[in-house]
mmCIF file of C-alpha atoms in Angstrom:
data_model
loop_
_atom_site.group_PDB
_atom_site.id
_atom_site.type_symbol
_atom_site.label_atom_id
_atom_site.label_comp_id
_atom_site.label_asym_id
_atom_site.label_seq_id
_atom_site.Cartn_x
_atom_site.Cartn_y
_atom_site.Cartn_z
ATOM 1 C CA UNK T 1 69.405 -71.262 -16.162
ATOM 2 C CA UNK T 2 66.648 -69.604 -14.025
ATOM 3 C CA UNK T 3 64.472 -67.198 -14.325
ATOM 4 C CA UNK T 4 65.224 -63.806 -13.026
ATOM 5 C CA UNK T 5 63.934 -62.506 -9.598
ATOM 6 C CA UNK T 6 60.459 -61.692 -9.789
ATOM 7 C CA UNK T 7 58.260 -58.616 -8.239
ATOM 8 C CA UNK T 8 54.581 -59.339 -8.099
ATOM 9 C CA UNK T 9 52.787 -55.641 -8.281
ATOM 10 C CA UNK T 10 49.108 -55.051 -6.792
ATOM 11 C CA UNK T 11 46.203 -56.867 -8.600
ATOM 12 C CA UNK T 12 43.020 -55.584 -10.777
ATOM 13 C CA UNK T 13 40.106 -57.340 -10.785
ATOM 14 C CA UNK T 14 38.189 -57.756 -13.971
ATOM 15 C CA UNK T 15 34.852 -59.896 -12.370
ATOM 16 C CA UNK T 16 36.826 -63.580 -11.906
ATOM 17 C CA UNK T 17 39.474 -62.419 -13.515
ATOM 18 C CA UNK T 18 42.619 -61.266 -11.692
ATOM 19 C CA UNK T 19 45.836 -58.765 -13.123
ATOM 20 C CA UNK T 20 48.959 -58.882 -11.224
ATOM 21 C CA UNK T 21 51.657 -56.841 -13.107
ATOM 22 C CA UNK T 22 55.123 -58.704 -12.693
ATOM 23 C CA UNK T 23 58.239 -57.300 -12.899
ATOM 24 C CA UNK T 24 61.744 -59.100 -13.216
ATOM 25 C CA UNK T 25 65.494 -57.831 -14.363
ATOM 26 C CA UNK T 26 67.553 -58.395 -17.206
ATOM 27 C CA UNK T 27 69.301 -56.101 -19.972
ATOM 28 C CA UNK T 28 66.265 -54.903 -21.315
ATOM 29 C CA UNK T 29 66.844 -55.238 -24.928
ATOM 30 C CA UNK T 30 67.178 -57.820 -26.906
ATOM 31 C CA UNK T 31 66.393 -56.787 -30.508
ATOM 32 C CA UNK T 32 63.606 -58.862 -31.097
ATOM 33 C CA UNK T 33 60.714 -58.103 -33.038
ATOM 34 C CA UNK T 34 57.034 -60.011 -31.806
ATOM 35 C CA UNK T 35 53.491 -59.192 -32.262
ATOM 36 C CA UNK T 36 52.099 -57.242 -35.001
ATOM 37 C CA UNK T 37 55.228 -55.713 -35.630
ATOM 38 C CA UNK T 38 56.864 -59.177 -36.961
ATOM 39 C CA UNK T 39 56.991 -59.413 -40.686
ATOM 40 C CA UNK T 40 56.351 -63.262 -40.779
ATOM 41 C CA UNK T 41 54.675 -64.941 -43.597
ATOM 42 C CA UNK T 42 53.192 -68.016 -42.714
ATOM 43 C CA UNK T 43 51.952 -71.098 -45.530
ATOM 44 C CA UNK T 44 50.971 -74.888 -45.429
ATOM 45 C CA UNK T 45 54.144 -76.516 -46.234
ATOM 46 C CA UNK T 46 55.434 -76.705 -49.831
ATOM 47 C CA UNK T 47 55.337 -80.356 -50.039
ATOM 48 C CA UNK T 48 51.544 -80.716 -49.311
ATOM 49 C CA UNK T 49 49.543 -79.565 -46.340
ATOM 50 C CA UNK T 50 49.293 -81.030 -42.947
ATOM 51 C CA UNK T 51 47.558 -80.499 -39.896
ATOM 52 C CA UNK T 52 50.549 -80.356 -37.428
ATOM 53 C CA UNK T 53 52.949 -78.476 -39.752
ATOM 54 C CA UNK T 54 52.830 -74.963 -41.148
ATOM 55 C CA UNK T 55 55.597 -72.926 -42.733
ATOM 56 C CA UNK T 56 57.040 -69.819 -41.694
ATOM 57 C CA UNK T 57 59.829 -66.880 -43.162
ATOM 58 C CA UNK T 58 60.693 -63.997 -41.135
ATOM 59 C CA UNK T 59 60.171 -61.483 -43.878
ATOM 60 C CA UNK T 60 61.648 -58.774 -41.450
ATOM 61 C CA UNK T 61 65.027 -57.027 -40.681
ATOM 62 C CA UNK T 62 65.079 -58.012 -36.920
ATOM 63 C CA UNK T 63 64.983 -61.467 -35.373
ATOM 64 C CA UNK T 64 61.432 -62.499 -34.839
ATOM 65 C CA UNK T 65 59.210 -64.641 -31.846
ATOM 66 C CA UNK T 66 56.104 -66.110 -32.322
ATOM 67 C CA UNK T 67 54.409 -67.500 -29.306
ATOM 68 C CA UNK T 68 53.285 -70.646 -28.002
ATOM 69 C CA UNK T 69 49.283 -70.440 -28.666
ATOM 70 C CA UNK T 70 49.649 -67.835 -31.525
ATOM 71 C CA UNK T 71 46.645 -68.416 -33.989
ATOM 72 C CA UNK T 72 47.806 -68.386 -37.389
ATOM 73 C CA UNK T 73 44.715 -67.913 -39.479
ATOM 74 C CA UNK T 74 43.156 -69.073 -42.821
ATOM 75 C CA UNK T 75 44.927 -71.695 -45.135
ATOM 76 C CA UNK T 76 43.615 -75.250 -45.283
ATOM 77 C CA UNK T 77 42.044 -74.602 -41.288
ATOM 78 C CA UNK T 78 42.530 -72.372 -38.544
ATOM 79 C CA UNK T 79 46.411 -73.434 -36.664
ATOM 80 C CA UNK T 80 47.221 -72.560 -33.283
ATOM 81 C CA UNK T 81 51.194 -72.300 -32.581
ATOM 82 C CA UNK T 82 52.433 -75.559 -30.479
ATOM 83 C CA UNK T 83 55.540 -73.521 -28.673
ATOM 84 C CA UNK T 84 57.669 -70.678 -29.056
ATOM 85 C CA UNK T 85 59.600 -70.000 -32.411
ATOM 86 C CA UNK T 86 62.133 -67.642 -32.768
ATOM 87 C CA UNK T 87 63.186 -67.253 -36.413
ATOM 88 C CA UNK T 88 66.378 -65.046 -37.758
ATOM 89 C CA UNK T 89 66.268 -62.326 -40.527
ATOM 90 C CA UNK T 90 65.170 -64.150 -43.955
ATOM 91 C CA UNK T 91 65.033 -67.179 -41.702
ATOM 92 C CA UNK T 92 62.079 -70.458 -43.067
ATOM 93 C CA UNK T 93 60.937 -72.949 -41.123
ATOM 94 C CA UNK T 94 58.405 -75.884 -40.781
ATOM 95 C CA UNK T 95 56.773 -75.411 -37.230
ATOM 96 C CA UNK T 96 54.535 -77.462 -34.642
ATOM 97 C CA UNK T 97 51.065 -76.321 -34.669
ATOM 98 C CA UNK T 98 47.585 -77.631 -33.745
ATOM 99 C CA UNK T 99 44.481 -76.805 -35.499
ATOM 100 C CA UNK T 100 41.427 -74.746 -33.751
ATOM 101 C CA UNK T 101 39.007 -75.526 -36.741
ATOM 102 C CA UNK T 102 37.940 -79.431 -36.527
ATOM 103 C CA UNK T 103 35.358 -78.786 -39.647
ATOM 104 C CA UNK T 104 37.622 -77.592 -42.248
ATOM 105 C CA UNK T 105 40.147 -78.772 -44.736
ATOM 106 C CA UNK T 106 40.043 -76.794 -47.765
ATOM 107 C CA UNK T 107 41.221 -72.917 -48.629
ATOM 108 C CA UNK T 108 43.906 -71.130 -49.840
ATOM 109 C CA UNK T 109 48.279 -72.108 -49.543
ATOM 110 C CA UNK T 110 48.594 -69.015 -46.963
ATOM 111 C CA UNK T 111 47.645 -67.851 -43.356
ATOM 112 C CA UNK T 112 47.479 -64.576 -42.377
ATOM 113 C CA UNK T 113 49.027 -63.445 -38.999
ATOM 114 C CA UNK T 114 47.314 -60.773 -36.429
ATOM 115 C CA UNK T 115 49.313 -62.111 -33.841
ATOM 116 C CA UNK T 116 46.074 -63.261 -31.670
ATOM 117 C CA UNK T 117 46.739 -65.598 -28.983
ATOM 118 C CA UNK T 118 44.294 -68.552 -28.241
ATOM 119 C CA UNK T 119 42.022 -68.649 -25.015
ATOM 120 C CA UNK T 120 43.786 -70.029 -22.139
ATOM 121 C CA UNK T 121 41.146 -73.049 -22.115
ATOM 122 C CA UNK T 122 42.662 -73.648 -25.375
ATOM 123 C CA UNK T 123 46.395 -72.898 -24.686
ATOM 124 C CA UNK T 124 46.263 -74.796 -21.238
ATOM 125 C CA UNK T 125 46.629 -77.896 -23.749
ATOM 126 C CA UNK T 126 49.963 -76.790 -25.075
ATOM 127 C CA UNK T 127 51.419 -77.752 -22.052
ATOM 128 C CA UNK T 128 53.154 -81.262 -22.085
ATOM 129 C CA UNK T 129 52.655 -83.108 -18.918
ATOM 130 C CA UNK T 130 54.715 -86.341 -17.577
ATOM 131 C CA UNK T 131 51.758 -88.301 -18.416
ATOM 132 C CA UNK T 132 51.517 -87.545 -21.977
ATOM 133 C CA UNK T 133 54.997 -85.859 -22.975
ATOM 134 C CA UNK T 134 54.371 -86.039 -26.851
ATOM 135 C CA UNK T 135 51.107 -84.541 -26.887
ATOM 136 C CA UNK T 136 50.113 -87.823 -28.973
ATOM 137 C CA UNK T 137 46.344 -86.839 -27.860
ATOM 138 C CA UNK T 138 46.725 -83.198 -27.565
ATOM 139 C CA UNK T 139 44.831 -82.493 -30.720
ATOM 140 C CA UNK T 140 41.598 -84.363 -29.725
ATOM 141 C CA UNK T 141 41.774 -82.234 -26.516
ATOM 142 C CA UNK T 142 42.401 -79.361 -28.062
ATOM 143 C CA UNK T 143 39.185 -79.723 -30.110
ATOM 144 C CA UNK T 144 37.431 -80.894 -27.421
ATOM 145 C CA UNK T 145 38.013 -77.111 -25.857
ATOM 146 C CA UNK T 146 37.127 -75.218 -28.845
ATOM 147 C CA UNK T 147 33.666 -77.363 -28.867
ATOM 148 C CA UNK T 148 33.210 -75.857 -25.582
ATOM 149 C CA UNK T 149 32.648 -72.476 -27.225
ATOM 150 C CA UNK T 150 30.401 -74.240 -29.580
ATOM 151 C CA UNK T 151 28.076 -75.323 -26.453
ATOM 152 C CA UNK T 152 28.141 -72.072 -24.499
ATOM 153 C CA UNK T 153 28.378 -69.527 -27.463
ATOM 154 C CA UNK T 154 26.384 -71.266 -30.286
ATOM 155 C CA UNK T 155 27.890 -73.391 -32.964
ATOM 156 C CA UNK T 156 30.488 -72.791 -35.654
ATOM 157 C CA UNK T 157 29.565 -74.423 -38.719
ATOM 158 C CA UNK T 158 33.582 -75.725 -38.264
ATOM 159 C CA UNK T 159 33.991 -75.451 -34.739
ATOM 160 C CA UNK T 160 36.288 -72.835 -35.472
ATOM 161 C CA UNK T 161 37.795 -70.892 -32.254
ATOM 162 C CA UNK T 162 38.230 -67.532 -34.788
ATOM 163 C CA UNK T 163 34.550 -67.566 -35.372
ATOM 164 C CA UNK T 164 33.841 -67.483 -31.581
ATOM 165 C CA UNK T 165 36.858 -64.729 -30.941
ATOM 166 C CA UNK T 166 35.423 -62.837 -34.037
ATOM 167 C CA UNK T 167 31.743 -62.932 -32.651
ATOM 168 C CA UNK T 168 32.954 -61.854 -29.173
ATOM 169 C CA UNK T 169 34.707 -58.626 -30.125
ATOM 170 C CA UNK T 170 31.719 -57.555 -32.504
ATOM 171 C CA UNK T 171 29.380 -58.180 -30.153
ATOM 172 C CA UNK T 172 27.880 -55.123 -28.420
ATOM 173 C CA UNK T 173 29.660 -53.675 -25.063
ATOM 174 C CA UNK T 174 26.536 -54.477 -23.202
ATOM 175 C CA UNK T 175 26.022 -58.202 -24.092
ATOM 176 C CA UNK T 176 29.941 -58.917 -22.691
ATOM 177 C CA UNK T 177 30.644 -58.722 -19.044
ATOM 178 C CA UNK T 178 34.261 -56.298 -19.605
ATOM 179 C CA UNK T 179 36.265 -55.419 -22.440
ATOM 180 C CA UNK T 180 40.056 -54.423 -22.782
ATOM 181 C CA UNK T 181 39.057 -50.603 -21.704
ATOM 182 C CA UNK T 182 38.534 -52.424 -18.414
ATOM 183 C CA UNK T 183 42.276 -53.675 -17.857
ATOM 184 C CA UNK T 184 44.947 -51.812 -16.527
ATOM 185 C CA UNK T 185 47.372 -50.158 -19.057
ATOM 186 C CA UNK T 186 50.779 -51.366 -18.310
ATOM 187 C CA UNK T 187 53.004 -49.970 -16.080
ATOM 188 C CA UNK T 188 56.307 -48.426 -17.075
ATOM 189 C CA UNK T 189 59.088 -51.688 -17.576
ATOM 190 C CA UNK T 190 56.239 -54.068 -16.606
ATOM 191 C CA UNK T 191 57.161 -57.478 -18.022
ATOM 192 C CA UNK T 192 54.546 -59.841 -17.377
ATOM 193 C CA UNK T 193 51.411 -60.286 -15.431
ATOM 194 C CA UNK T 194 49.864 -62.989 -13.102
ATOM 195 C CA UNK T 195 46.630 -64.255 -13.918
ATOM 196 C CA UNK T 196 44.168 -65.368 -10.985
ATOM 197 C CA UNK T 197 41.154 -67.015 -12.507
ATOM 198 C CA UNK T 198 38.488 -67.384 -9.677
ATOM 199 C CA UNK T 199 40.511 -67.142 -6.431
ATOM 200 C CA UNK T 200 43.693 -69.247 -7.488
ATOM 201 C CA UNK T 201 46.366 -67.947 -10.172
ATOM 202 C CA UNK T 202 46.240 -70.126 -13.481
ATOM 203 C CA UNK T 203 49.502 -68.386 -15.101
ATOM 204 C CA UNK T 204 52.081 -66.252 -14.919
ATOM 205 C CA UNK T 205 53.878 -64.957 -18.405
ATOM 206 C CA UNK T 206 56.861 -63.234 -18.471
ATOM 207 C CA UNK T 207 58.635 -61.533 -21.850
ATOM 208 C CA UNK T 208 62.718 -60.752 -21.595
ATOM 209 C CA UNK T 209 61.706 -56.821 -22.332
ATOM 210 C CA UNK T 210 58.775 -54.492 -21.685
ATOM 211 C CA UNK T 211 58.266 -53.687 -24.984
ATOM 212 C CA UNK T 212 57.891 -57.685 -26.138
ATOM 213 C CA UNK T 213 55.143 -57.761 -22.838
ATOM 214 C CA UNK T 214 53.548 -54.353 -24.677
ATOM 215 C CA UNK T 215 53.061 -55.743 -27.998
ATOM 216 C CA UNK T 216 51.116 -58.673 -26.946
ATOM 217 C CA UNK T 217 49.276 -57.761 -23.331
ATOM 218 C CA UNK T 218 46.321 -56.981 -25.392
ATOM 219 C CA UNK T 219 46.336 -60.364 -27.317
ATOM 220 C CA UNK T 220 46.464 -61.770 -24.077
ATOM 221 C CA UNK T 221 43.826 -60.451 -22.104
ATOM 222 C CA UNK T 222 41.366 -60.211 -24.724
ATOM 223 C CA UNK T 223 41.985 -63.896 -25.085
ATOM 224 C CA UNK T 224 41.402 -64.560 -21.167
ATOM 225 C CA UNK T 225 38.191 -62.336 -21.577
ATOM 226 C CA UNK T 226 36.538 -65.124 -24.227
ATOM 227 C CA UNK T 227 36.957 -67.934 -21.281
ATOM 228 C CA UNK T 228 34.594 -66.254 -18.953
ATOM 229 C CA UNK T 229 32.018 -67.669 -21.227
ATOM 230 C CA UNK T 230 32.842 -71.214 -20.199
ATOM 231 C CA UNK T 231 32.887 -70.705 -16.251
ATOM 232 C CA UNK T 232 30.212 -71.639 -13.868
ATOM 233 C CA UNK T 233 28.014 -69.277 -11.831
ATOM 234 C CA UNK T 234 29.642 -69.874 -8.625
ATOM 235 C CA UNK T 235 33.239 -69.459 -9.978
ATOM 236 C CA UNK T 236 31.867 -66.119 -12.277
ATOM 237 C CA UNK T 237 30.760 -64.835 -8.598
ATOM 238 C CA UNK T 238 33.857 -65.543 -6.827
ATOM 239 C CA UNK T 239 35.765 -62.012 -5.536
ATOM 240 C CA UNK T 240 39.339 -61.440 -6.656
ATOM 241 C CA UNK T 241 42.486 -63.751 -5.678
ATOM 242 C CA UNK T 242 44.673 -62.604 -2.933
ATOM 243 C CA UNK T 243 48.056 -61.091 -3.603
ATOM 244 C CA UNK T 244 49.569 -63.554 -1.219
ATOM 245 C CA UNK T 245 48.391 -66.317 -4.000
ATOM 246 C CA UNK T 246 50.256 -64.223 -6.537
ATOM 247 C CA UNK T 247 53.273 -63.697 -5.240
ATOM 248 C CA UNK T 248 53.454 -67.134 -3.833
ATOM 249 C CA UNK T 249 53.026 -68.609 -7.498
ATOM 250 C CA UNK T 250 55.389 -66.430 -8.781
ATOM 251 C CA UNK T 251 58.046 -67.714 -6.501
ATOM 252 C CA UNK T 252 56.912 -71.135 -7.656
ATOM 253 C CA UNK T 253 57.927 -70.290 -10.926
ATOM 254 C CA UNK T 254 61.209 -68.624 -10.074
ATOM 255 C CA UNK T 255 62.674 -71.253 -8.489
ATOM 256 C CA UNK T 256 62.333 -73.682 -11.578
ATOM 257 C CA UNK T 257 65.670 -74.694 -12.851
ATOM 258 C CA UNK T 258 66.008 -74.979 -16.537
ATOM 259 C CA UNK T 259 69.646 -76.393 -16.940
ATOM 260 C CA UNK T 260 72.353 -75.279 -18.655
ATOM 261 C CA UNK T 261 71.690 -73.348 -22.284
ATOM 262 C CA UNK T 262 74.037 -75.511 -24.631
ATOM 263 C CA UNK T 263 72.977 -78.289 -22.438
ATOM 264 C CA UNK T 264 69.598 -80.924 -22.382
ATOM 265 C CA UNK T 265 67.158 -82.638 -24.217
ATOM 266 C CA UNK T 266 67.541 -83.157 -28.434
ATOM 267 C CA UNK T 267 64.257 -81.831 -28.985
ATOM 268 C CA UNK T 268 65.322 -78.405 -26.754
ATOM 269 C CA UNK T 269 68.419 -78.140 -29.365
ATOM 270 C CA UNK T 270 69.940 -74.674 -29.806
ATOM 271 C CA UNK T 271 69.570 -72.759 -33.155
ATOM 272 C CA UNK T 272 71.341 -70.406 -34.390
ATOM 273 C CA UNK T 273 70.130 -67.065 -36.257
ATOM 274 C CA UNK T 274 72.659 -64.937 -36.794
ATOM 275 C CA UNK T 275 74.324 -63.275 -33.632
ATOM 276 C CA UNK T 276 71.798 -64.621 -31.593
ATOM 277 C CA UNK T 277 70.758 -68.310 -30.622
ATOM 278 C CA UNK T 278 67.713 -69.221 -28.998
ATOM 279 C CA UNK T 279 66.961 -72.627 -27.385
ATOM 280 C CA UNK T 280 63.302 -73.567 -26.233
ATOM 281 C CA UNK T 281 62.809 -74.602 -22.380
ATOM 282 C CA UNK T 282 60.714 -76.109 -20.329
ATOM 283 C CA UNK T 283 60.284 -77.369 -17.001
ATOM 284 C CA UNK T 284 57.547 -79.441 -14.491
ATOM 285 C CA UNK T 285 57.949 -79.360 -11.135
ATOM 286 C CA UNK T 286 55.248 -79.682 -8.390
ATOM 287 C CA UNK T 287 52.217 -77.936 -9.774
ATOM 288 C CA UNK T 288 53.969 -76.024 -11.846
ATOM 289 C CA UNK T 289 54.558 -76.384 -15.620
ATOM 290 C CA UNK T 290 56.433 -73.981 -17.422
ATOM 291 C CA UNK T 291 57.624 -73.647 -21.470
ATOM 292 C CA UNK T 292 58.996 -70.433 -23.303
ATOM 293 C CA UNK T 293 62.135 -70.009 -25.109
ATOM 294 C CA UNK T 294 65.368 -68.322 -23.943
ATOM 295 C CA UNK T 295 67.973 -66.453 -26.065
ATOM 296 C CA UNK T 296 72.052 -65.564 -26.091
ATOM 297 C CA UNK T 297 73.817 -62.714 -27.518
ATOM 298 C CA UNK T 298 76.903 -61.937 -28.477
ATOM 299 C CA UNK T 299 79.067 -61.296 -25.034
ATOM 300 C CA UNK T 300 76.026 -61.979 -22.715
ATOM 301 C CA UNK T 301 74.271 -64.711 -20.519
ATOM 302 C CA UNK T 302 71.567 -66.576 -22.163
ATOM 303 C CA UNK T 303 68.379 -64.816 -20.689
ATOM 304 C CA UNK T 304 64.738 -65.303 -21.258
ATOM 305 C CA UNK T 305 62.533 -63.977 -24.035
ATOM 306 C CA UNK T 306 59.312 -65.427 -23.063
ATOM 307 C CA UNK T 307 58.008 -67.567 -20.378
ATOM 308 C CA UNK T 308 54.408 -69.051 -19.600
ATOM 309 C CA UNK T 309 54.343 -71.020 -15.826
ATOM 310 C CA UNK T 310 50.348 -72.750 -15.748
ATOM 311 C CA UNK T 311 49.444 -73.885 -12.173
ATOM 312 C CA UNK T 312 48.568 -77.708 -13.197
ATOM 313 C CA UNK T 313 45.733 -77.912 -10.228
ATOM 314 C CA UNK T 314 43.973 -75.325 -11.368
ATOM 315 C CA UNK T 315 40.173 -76.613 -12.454
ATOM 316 C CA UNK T 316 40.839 -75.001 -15.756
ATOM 317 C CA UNK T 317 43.551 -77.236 -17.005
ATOM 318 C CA UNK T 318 41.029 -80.147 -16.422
ATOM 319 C CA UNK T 319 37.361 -79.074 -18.185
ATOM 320 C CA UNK T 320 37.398 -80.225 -21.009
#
């Protein structure tokens, strides 16, 4: 399994901070509810809580995905989402998750979901790596990133990354540097977007559908728009990054081979929800690193419903 061919669209720059819409094929529907519009309830687990572990029920009538780097917020302490979940109609299940709030372990049995993705300083993190393919010391780094917002923002009584994302949007247009207004709206069956941070891409996310891109573009760049905070003068003054750059990562990406779907690793296993099965992936090859999860449907190759490649060189994935 591969992903799809790729079309890498013309860039907007947003100061440092590069937009390359990406196109790809596939059917184009896949019946899959994400975002805001997923009716997921989400609770420490019934047995007791724990950091790594949080419980979720798709409350809805339509499969639903929650994404790697989701923040799932209030309960015992803020969670982050460890990888893609897809979950069936009236579908429960424990999920991997790491915590974004190092100072807190008390509060109430449920989160509350606004489907807000994590800074990529944060979500870079998610990413296993050959040299430490269990995340066994992901969670210290993880913290160790979210402190960062603590030095350059002002401290969080629990070093909590929602206090910093909360602060940023209600701060006044003229304290931040650009805002959402400032990104491009996207473009009609746009399905992903490059992201050039300085003058070298960082990522490239794909969704299987435009509308799964649509629901969660804001999240996404509103997210990128916190880590400008944490960059240094020279990189905050660099111009924007080539197209060449994006297209050439994006190629990077495509060629990744993800093996067969009822094939691979134990942890990778299949599930099934109904008519549809889904089947996280993920792939390192080069500089690339790639995880998302892909799905099959009745009478139809397994295709892709989400897809994050991070460029492993990039200074970002190494500043904490």
């Amino acid at each position: 399994m591969k992903v799809q061919q790729l079309h890498v669209g013309v860039g907007t720059a947003l100061g440092p901070i590069t937009l390359f819409p990406v196109w790809t094929g596939g059917a184009g529907e896949l019946g899959i509810s994400t975002g805001t519009h997923a009716d997921v309830a989400v609770t420490e687990l019934a047995s007791g809580p724990q950091v790594p572990r949080l419980t979720v029920t798709n409350n809805g009538p339509r499969p639903a995905l929650l994404l790697e780097g989701e923040l799932l917020e209030g309960g015992q302490q803020h969670r982050t989402c460890g990888r893609d979940v897809v979950l069936g109609p009236g579908e429960t299940r424990d999920i991997d998750t790491y915590c974004v709030e190092a100072g807190r372990w008390e509060g109430i049995h449920s989160h509350r979901r606004q489907a807000r993705r994590a800074p990529l300083n944060v979500r870079s993190e998610l990413v296993a790596t050959p040299a430490d393919p269990g995340g066994a010391d992901r969670q210290h780094r993880i913290w160790n990133r979210v402190s960062r917002f603590d030095a350059a923002r002002g401290r969080s009584v629990t070093s909590s990354l929602l206090e910093h994302m909360d602060r940023f949007t209600a701060e006044p247009r003229a304290k931040n540097r650009f805002g959402f207004s400032d990104a491009p709206a996207p473009l009609e069956g746009q399905r992903g977007v490059v992201i050039g941070l300085g003058t070298r891409p960082l990522l490239l996310e794909v969704f299987g559908t435009h509308t799964l891109f649509r629901r969660n573009y804001r999240q996404l760049v509103e997210s990128a728009l916190l880590d400008l905070e944490l960059l240094p003068p020279h990189v905050m003054a660099s111009g924007p990054m080539p197209g060449q750059r994006a297209r050439d990562f994006a190629a990077a990406v495509q060629a990744l081979e993800f093996g067969p779907f009822d094939g691979g690793l134990p942890a990778l296993e299949v599930r099934n929800h109904g008519a549809l099965r889904s089947r996280n992936i993920n792939r390192t090859a080069g500089h690339v690193a790639a995880a998302g999860i892909a799905v099959e449907l009745p009478r139809r190759e397994p295709e892709l419903a989400h897809l994050t490649g991070w460029n492993t060189k990039h200074p970002l994935m190494e500043i904490a």
